[in-house]
Amino acid sequence: MPWDRNQMAARAAEELEDGMYVNLGIGIPTLVANYVGDKDITLQSENGMLGMGPFPFEGEEDPDLINAGKQTITELSRTSYFDSAMSFGMIRGGKIAAAILGAMEVAENGDLANWMIPGKLVKGMGGAMDLVAGVGRVVVVMDHQNKAGESKVLKSCTLPLTGKGVVDRIITNLGVLDVVEGGLKIVECAEGVTEEELRNATEATIV
Amino acid sequence: MKKIYDSAAEALDGILFDGMLIAAGGFGLCGIPELLIDAIKEAGTKDLTVASNNAGVDDFGLGVLLQTKQVKKMMSSYVGENAEFMRQYLSGELELEFNPQGTLAERMRAGGSGIPGFYTKTGVGTQIAEGKEVKQFHGEDYILEEGIFADLSIVKAWKADDTGNLIFRKTARNFNPPAAMCGKICVAEVEEIVPRGSLDPDHIHLPGIYVHRLIQGEHEKRIEKVTTRAKENA
């Protein structure tokens, strides 16, 4: 059985170490916050906040307090606020230890595509290009294949890039892969997934 | 010099012109200068280029200036919440210059700080780098990005004193300080104007030197995505 969304998020949470400042992307990466356990992790929201808290109780939403996904959130005792220029200063300046992001495609050389499909989907990169260029470690969490059953882990990306050679680790519903010299290295398979199944589902070179 | 005006229309009087470049604060619908945007709609100023992280939604924020086709070009990082934007862009009616979010913020900050250009790693090897100078520092490639020098800045803050010192609230600060810095003239709308001396000088987020005109008004402060948790899960 491949991992479901929550199992992928739980696996991604294992990447985080005590004391880290971390940025979580939209989608499955947001769920990672539910699995950090006792670790002392400070979440950054790139619109201008460190120390992001959980969603508010109903009726306690504050229009002045949202995350980078525009969802209402809360603050914590450790929270600080700042403007977007300083926020991306800490991203670009390498102060954020890790970013966990979703992706449309990842290539074996660490290229990442997650911001547009030409002619179809024109939403924009938001802060993703800054994050992948600046943070210490980039972990991608995504489904291994698209809805048509084609691999999203490719020899080279077909979509416009978000960053070139920026991905360190890929966590999918089938397992965990690291970007290494010459291709990808299997770190582990999801429970019940064989190495052969993982290889067969992957277009990229596995070394 | 008196900075306080009675309405958004009066605060913008004499400074709007067709084809101008406006830098707007806000992230999504949070901390947007909603009163000034409405006043620009009423003024009917055309062919605007607007530097703003987002473009509002169809009927609120900068979306209202798209509805009236007053915007010629947007400089933004994310426009996914606006169907009318997408329609105008895909049909070629609206120009769009995508900027990575941090690059956009820094371009505003730089413009306001007298820095015409800076090098960044953001976007190296992507579409964003096309046509831009590449320079190596410490063995790594960086691309040249230019500061934004706007004709007008429109921003929203929480409180101001009558000299224009501004305090923002929570994540509504976002792009407002850098947007305010990069305009020749900055007009700020706030929820409350208090007399000088009532704000702690150590708590000012943006000094009044950047703020030329000021209005106080009622804000809708619409929430884009209400997300909550159940009490029993607390």
Coordinates of N, CA, C and O in Angstrom, one line a residue, chain B residues 12 17 26 30 44 47 52 75 91 99 111 126 170 190 200 217:
Chain B
L12 N -6.0 61.7 -3.2 CA -5.4 61.4 -4.5 C -5.5 62.6 -5.5 O -5.0 62.5 -6.7
F17 N -2.5 60.2 -13.0 CA -2.4 60.5 -14.4 C -2.4 59.1 -15.2 O -1.9 58.1 -14.7
G26 N -0.1 45.1 0.4 CA -1.1 44.0 0.6 C -0.6 42.7 0.1 O 0.3 42.6 -0.7
C30 N -5.3 40.8 2.4 CA -4.9 41.2 3.7 C -4.0 42.5 3.6 O -3.0 42.5 3.0
G44 N -11.2 57.0 -12.5 CA -11.1 56.6 -13.9 C -9.8 56.6 -14.6 O -9.7 56.5 -15.8
D47 N -4.8 53.0 -18.2 CA -3.4 52.5 -18.6 C -2.4 52.4 -17.5 O -1.3 52.7 -17.6
S52 N 2.0 44.9 -7.5 CA 1.4 44.4 -6.3 C 1.5 42.9 -6.3 O 1.4 42.3 -7.4
M75 N 2.5 43.8 -12.3 CA 3.8 43.2 -11.9 C 3.5 42.5 -10.6 O 3.3 43.1 -9.5
S91 N -6.5 36.3 -23.0 CA -7.0 36.9 -24.2 C -6.0 38.1 -24.7 O -6.3 38.7 -25.8
N99 N 7.0 38.3 -11.2 CA 8.1 38.6 -10.3 C 8.1 37.6 -9.2 O 7.0 37.5 -8.5
G111 N 14.2 50.3 -4.8 CA 13.8 51.5 -5.4 C 13.7 52.6 -4.4 O 14.1 53.8 -4.6
T126 N 15.8 29.9 -14.8 CA 14.4 29.8 -15.1 C 14.0 30.9 -16.1 O 14.8 31.7 -16.4
K170 N -0.1 42.7 12.7 CA 0.1 41.3 12.3 C 0.6 41.1 10.9 O 1.4 41.9 10.4
V190 N -5.5 54.4 6.9 CA -5.4 53.8 8.2 C -6.7 53.6 8.9 O -7.7 54.3 8.5
D200 N 4.3 55.1 20.6 CA 5.7 54.9 21.2 C 6.7 55.0 20.0 O 6.6 54.2 19.1
G217 N -10.3 55.7 7.6 CA -11.6 55.2 7.1 C -12.0 53.9 7.6 O -11.3 53.2 8.3

